[in-house]
Coordinates of C-alpha atoms and ligand atoms in Angstrom, one line a residue:
M1 CA -25.7 171.4 61.3
S2 CA -23.2 173.7 59.8
L3 CA -24.7 177.7 58.6
E4 CA -25.1 176.3 54.8
E5 CA -26.7 174.5 55.8
L6 CA -29.6 175.7 58.3
M7 CA -30.2 178.4 55.9
W8 CA -32.1 177.2 52.5
V9 CA -30.8 180.6 50.5
E10 CA -27.8 178.4 50.8
K11 CA -28.8 174.9 51.1
Y12 CA -30.3 175.4 48.1
R13 CA -27.4 177.4 46.0
P14 CA -27.7 176.8 42.6
K15 CA -24.1 174.5 42.7
E16 CA -24.7 173.1 38.4
L17 CA -26.1 176.2 35.7
R18 CA -28.6 174.0 35.2
E19 CA -30.4 174.5 38.3
V20 CA -30.4 178.6 38.2
V21 CA -34.5 180.0 38.0
N22 CA -34.9 182.1 34.9
Q23 CA -32.0 184.1 33.4
Q24 CA -31.6 181.4 29.8
D25 CA -29.5 184.1 27.5
V26 CA -27.3 184.4 30.5
I27 CA -26.5 180.8 30.1
E28 CA -26.5 180.3 26.9
R29 CA -23.8 182.3 26.7
I30 CA -22.0 181.4 29.5
R31 CA -21.7 177.4 28.1
P32 CA -19.8 178.0 25.3
L33 CA -17.8 179.8 27.5
I34 CA -16.6 177.3 30.0
E35 CA -16.0 174.8 26.6
K36 CA -13.4 177.2 25.5
P37 CA -12.0 178.9 28.7
T38 CA -8.7 180.0 27.0
E39 CA -11.2 181.9 25.4
M40 CA -12.9 183.8 27.7
P41 CA -12.7 187.1 27.9
H42 CA -13.4 189.7 31.7
L43 CA -17.4 189.4 32.8
L44 CA -19.2 192.4 33.8
F45 CA -22.6 190.8 35.5
A46 CA -24.7 193.5 36.4
G47 CA -28.6 193.0 38.0
P48 CA -30.7 193.0 40.4
P49 CA -30.7 191.2 43.1
G50 CA -31.0 187.9 44.7
T51 CA -31.2 187.3 40.8
G52 CA -28.1 184.5 40.7
K53 CA -24.6 187.0 39.8
T54 CA -22.7 186.0 42.1
T55 CA -24.2 182.2 42.6
V56 CA -23.3 182.2 38.8
A57 CA -19.9 183.7 38.8
L58 CA -19.4 180.5 41.1
I59 CA -20.5 178.3 39.4
L60 CA -18.2 179.3 36.5
A61 CA -14.9 179.5 39.6
K62 CA -15.9 175.9 40.5
T63 CA -16.6 174.8 36.9
L64 CA -13.7 176.2 35.0
L65 CA -11.2 175.5 37.7
G66 CA -12.5 172.3 39.0
P67 CA -11.1 171.3 42.7
V68 CA -8.1 174.2 43.0
W69 CA -10.6 176.7 43.0
R70 CA -10.5 178.2 46.0
D71 CA -6.9 178.4 45.9
Y72 CA -7.2 180.9 42.2
T73 CA -10.1 183.0 43.4
L74 CA -10.3 185.7 45.0
E75 CA -13.7 187.2 45.9
L76 CA -13.9 190.8 47.3
N77 CA -16.6 192.9 48.1
A78 CA -15.8 196.5 46.9
S79 CA -18.0 198.0 48.7
D80 CA -16.7 196.8 52.2
E81 CA -13.1 198.3 51.6
R82 CA -14.4 201.0 49.4
G83 CA -11.2 203.2 47.3
I84 CA -8.4 202.6 45.6
K85 CA -6.1 201.5 48.2
I86 CA -7.4 197.7 48.3
V87 CA -8.1 198.0 44.2
R88 CA -3.9 197.8 44.0
E89 CA -2.9 196.2 47.1
R90 CA -5.4 193.1 47.0
I91 CA -5.6 192.6 43.8
K92 CA -2.4 193.8 41.9
T93 CA -0.5 191.2 44.8
F94 CA -3.3 188.3 43.5
A95 CA -3.3 188.8 39.7
G96 CA 1.2 189.4 40.2
Y97 CA 1.3 185.4 40.2
V98 CA 2.4 183.5 37.6
D99 CA 1.9 180.1 38.5
R100 CA 1.8 177.4 36.0
S101 CA 2.3 174.8 38.3
V102 CA -1.2 173.0 37.7
N103 CA -3.2 172.8 35.1
I104 CA -5.8 175.9 35.3
P105 CA -6.5 178.3 32.8
F106 CA -6.3 181.3 34.1
R107 CA -6.9 183.3 37.9
L108 CA -10.4 184.2 38.5
I109 CA -10.9 187.4 40.7
I110 CA -15.1 187.8 41.3
L111 CA -15.3 192.0 42.8
D112 CA -18.8 192.5 44.0
E113 CA -20.4 195.3 44.0
A114 CA -17.9 196.9 41.7
D115 CA -19.9 199.9 40.9
E116 CA -19.0 201.4 44.6
M117 CA -16.1 201.8 43.5
T118 CA -15.2 205.4 43.3
H119 CA -14.3 206.6 40.4
D120 CA -10.6 206.1 40.8
A121 CA -10.6 202.8 42.3
Q122 CA -11.9 201.9 39.0
T123 CA -9.6 203.8 36.6
A124 CA -6.7 202.3 38.6
L125 CA -9.0 199.4 38.3
R126 CA -9.0 199.2 33.8
R127 CA -4.7 199.4 34.3
I128 CA -4.8 196.5 36.1
M129 CA -6.5 194.4 33.9
E130 CA -4.7 195.6 31.6
E131 CA -1.6 193.9 32.5
S132 CA -2.3 190.9 34.1
S133 CA -4.9 189.1 31.5
K134 CA -2.5 186.5 30.9
H135 CA -2.7 185.1 33.6
T136 CA -6.1 187.3 34.8
R137 CA -10.1 186.9 34.1
F138 CA -12.3 189.8 36.3
I139 CA -15.6 188.3 36.8
L140 CA -17.7 192.0 37.4
I141 CA -20.6 192.6 39.7
C142 CA -23.2 195.2 40.3
N143 CA -26.6 196.5 40.2
Y144 CA -26.6 199.1 37.4
S145 CA -23.7 198.8 34.9
S146 CA -24.6 202.3 34.2
Q147 CA -22.0 202.6 37.7
I148 CA -19.3 201.2 35.7
I149 CA -16.6 204.0 33.2
E150 CA -16.8 203.1 29.9
P151 CA -12.9 201.3 29.6
L152 CA -14.2 199.1 32.3
Q153 CA -17.7 198.2 30.8
S154 CA -16.2 198.0 26.7
R155 CA -12.9 195.4 28.4
C156 CA -15.2 193.1 29.7
A157 CA -18.2 190.9 27.8
I158 CA -22.0 191.7 29.7
F159 CA -24.6 190.5 31.2
R160 CA -27.8 190.7 32.2
F161 CA -30.0 189.3 34.7
R162 CA -33.8 190.2 35.5
R163 CA -36.0 190.0 37.6
L164 CA -36.9 186.5 38.3
E165 CA -40.2 185.7 37.0
K166 CA -42.9 184.6 39.2
E167 CA -43.8 181.1 37.8
E168 CA -40.3 179.6 37.2
V169 CA -40.1 181.8 41.0
L170 CA -43.6 179.8 42.3
Q171 CA -42.3 176.4 41.1
H172 CA -38.7 176.9 42.4
L173 CA -40.2 177.5 46.4
S174 CA -42.6 174.7 46.0
E175 CA -39.8 172.2 45.0
I176 CA -38.5 173.6 48.3
C177 CA -40.9 173.3 50.2
K178 CA -41.3 169.4 49.0
K179 CA -37.9 169.3 50.4
E180 CA -38.3 170.2 53.0
G181 CA -41.9 168.5 53.8
V182 CA -43.5 172.4 54.7
E183 CA -47.5 172.5 53.5
F184 CA -48.4 175.6 52.1
E185 CA -51.5 177.1 51.7
E186 CA -53.6 178.0 48.7
G187 CA -51.8 181.6 47.9
S188 CA -49.3 182.2 49.7
L189 CA -46.2 181.8 48.0
E190 CA -48.0 184.0 45.2
L191 CA -48.2 186.1 48.1
L192 CA -44.1 186.1 49.5
Y193 CA -43.3 186.9 44.9
E194 CA -45.4 189.8 45.2
I195 CA -43.9 191.1 49.0
T196 CA -40.5 189.8 47.3
E197 CA -40.8 191.5 43.5
G198 CA -38.3 188.8 41.7
D199 CA -35.2 189.1 45.0
L200 CA -34.9 185.2 45.2
R201 CA -32.6 185.6 48.4
H202 CA -35.3 187.5 50.0
T203 CA -38.1 185.3 48.4
I204 CA -36.0 181.9 50.2
N205 CA -34.9 183.8 53.6
L206 CA -38.8 184.8 54.1
L207 CA -40.0 181.9 53.0
Q208 CA -37.8 180.3 55.6
S209 CA -38.7 182.7 58.3
A210 CA -42.2 182.2 57.5
V211 CA -42.9 178.0 58.0
T212 CA -44.0 177.4 61.8
G213 CA -45.3 174.5 62.2
G214 CA -44.7 173.5 59.4
V215 CA -47.2 174.7 57.1
I216 CA -46.6 178.8 55.2
T217 CA -49.7 180.4 55.3
K218 CA -50.4 183.5 54.5
E219 CA -51.2 184.8 57.9
S220 CA -47.7 183.9 58.7
V221 CA -45.9 184.8 55.4
K222 CA -47.7 188.8 56.3
K223 CA -46.4 188.3 59.8
Q224 CA -43.3 188.2 58.9
A225 CA -43.0 190.4 56.0
G226 CA -43.6 192.8 59.5
T227 CA -40.9 191.4 61.2
M228 CA -38.4 191.9 58.7
G229 CA -39.2 195.2 58.6
I230 CA -36.4 196.3 60.7
E231 CA -34.5 194.7 58.0
N232 CA -35.2 197.3 55.4
V233 CA -35.6 200.3 57.2
R234 CA -32.0 199.8 58.0
K235 CA -31.3 199.7 53.8
M236 CA -33.7 202.4 53.9
V237 CA -32.1 205.1 56.0
D238 CA -28.9 203.7 55.4
Y239 CA -30.2 205.3 51.5
A240 CA -31.3 208.0 52.3
I241 CA -27.7 208.9 54.5
K242 CA -26.4 208.4 50.9
G243 CA -28.4 210.5 49.8
K244 CA -29.3 208.6 47.7
F245 CA -33.1 210.0 48.6
N246 CA -35.3 208.0 44.9
E247 CA -34.1 204.2 46.8
A248 CA -34.9 205.1 50.0
R249 CA -38.5 206.5 49.0
K250 CA -39.2 203.2 47.5
I251 CA -38.5 200.8 50.2
L252 CA -40.7 203.8 52.6
V253 CA -43.6 202.7 49.9
E254 CA -42.9 199.6 49.8
L255 CA -43.0 198.6 52.9
L256 CA -46.2 200.6 54.6
N257 CA -48.2 199.6 51.1
I258 CA -47.1 195.7 50.6
N259 CA -45.2 194.5 54.1
G260 CA -48.2 196.5 55.6
V261 CA -45.7 198.4 58.2
S262 CA -47.5 200.7 60.5
E263 CA -45.8 204.2 60.0
T264 CA -45.2 204.4 63.9
E265 CA -43.6 201.0 63.9
I266 CA -41.2 203.0 60.9
I267 CA -40.2 206.2 62.9
K268 CA -39.7 203.8 65.7
M269 CA -37.3 201.3 63.5
T270 CA -36.2 205.3 61.5
S271 CA -34.8 206.5 65.2
E272 CA -33.9 203.3 66.5
V273 CA -31.6 202.5 63.0
L274 CA -31.0 206.0 63.0
M275 CA -29.2 206.5 66.9
R276 CA -26.9 203.2 66.6
D277 CA -25.8 205.1 63.5
D278 CA -22.8 206.4 64.4
R279 CA -22.5 208.7 61.2
V280 CA -25.6 210.5 62.4
D281 CA -25.0 213.8 64.6
H282 CA -28.5 211.9 67.5
G283 CA -29.5 214.8 68.7
K284 CA -30.3 216.4 65.8
A285 CA -32.2 212.8 64.4
A286 CA -33.8 213.1 68.2
E287 CA -35.5 216.8 67.5
I288 CA -36.5 216.0 63.9
I289 CA -37.8 212.8 64.8
A290 CA -40.1 213.9 67.6
E291 CA -41.0 216.5 65.4
Y292 CA -42.1 213.9 62.3
D293 CA -43.9 211.5 64.6
Y294 CA -45.8 214.6 66.9
R295 CA -47.0 215.7 63.3
L296 CA -48.6 211.9 62.8
A297 CA -49.9 211.7 66.0
M298 CA -52.3 214.7 65.3
G299 CA -52.9 212.8 62.0
A300 CA -50.8 214.0 59.3
H301 CA -49.8 212.2 55.6
P302 CA -48.6 209.5 57.0
E303 CA -46.5 208.7 53.3
I304 CA -45.9 212.3 52.8
Q305 CA -44.7 213.5 56.5
L306 CA -42.0 209.6 56.3
T307 CA -41.2 211.1 52.6
A308 CA -40.4 214.6 54.5
L309 CA -38.3 212.8 57.4
L310 CA -36.5 210.8 54.6
S311 CA -35.3 213.7 52.7
E312 CA -34.0 215.3 55.9
I313 CA -32.3 212.6 57.0
E314 CA -29.0 213.4 54.9
D315 CA -28.8 216.8 56.9
F316 CA -28.1 213.9 59.9
L317 CA -24.7 213.6 59.0
K318 CA -21.6 214.6 61.3
Ligands
ATP401 N1 -31.5 182.6 39.6 C1 -31.5 181.9 40.5 N2 -31.4 180.4 40.6 C2 -32.1 179.7 41.7 N3 -31.7 180.7 43.3 C3 -31.2 181.8 43.0 C4 -30.8 182.6 41.9 N4 -30.8 184.2 42.2 C5 -30.9 183.2 43.6 N5 -30.8 182.2 43.7 C6 -31.1 181.7 45.3 O1 -30.2 183.5 46.4 C7 -29.6 183.3 47.3 C8 -28.8 184.7 46.5 O2 -29.1 184.8 44.5 P1 -27.3 185.5 44.6 O3 -26.2 185.6 45.5 O4 -26.6 185.2 43.1 O5 -27.9 187.3 44.5 P2 -27.3 188.5 43.4 O6 -28.3 188.1 42.5 O7 -25.6 187.9 43.8 O8 -27.2 189.4 44.2 P3 -26.4 191.2 45.2 O9 -27.2 191.8 44.1 O10 -27.5 191.0 46.8 O11 -25.6 189.8 45.1 C9 -29.0 181.7 46.5 O12 -28.3 181.3 47.7 C10 -30.2 181.3 46.0 O13 -30.5 180.8 46.4
MG402 MG1 -24.1 188.9 44.8

């Protein structure tokens, strides 16, 4: 069985616009683009994680470019190879091809996590977009459009993806359960939604991992959400290292209050993550974590202590 069939997030990734959950505003504005591809502008998709941005971009690519879509689509993750080099080299090479042998309207460049690009890279991208716009269209994808420089924003039609609503997510989850022959306890799907807050990738992953013996219970959902903690801790630490304190703190509060992970679990996982991170001075990190661990053991307030720890993580960098 391929990974696509094994993982429900991929197995149930919508292949057509009508299968996309929520996002009616976006879908209504996308449809006309498909009918008149030559008039399609560059696009900017903005919105929270797991709400369908990449999914819709891929549907567009397949619909506009047909069976050869892979050959005419360049998918890049701007944050993988951050900076200006990738913008200049890979995009330029790809955008530079002029190829009219197949009846396609343009080449498509899907640039994920565009908000992670440096200011310089975005400026370079702006020029490349202008130079290549005769044969190329861009779909820029980001979480926050405010992180995209104004001249890029103004060259794109902006589509805002929203957090998915409860009713529609529950409907979607129960359909997946039906297709998979999985029973669910009353209230368990609601709980899934509450834990994952409209991030459907997270919801479906949690759903799949919470199945035990063909059944999903509230208990299994809670248990699974707890063990997913390490992933969230990794995210939390990463934000803290990058100085994004508010984002880091948000994850901490969720772990403590929604996922019900204990403070000792959190500090243990934080330590594990930090000790595996090459950016970090491990000696320094160990010393300070030990101090917080001691305070927690002495009964200090967990949320206050862990928040203070987060604020220090930035200083652990080598
Ligand atoms: N609106 C949606 N309708 C149906 N399924 C969705 C929707 N949004 C997300 N999903 C599910 O979640 C998975 C991930 O979605 P997708 O890759 O489109 O998220 P994204 O918005 O690009 O998130 P990120 O910002 O993290 O990249 C899909 O494979 C699909 O199973
Ligand atoms: Mg995506």
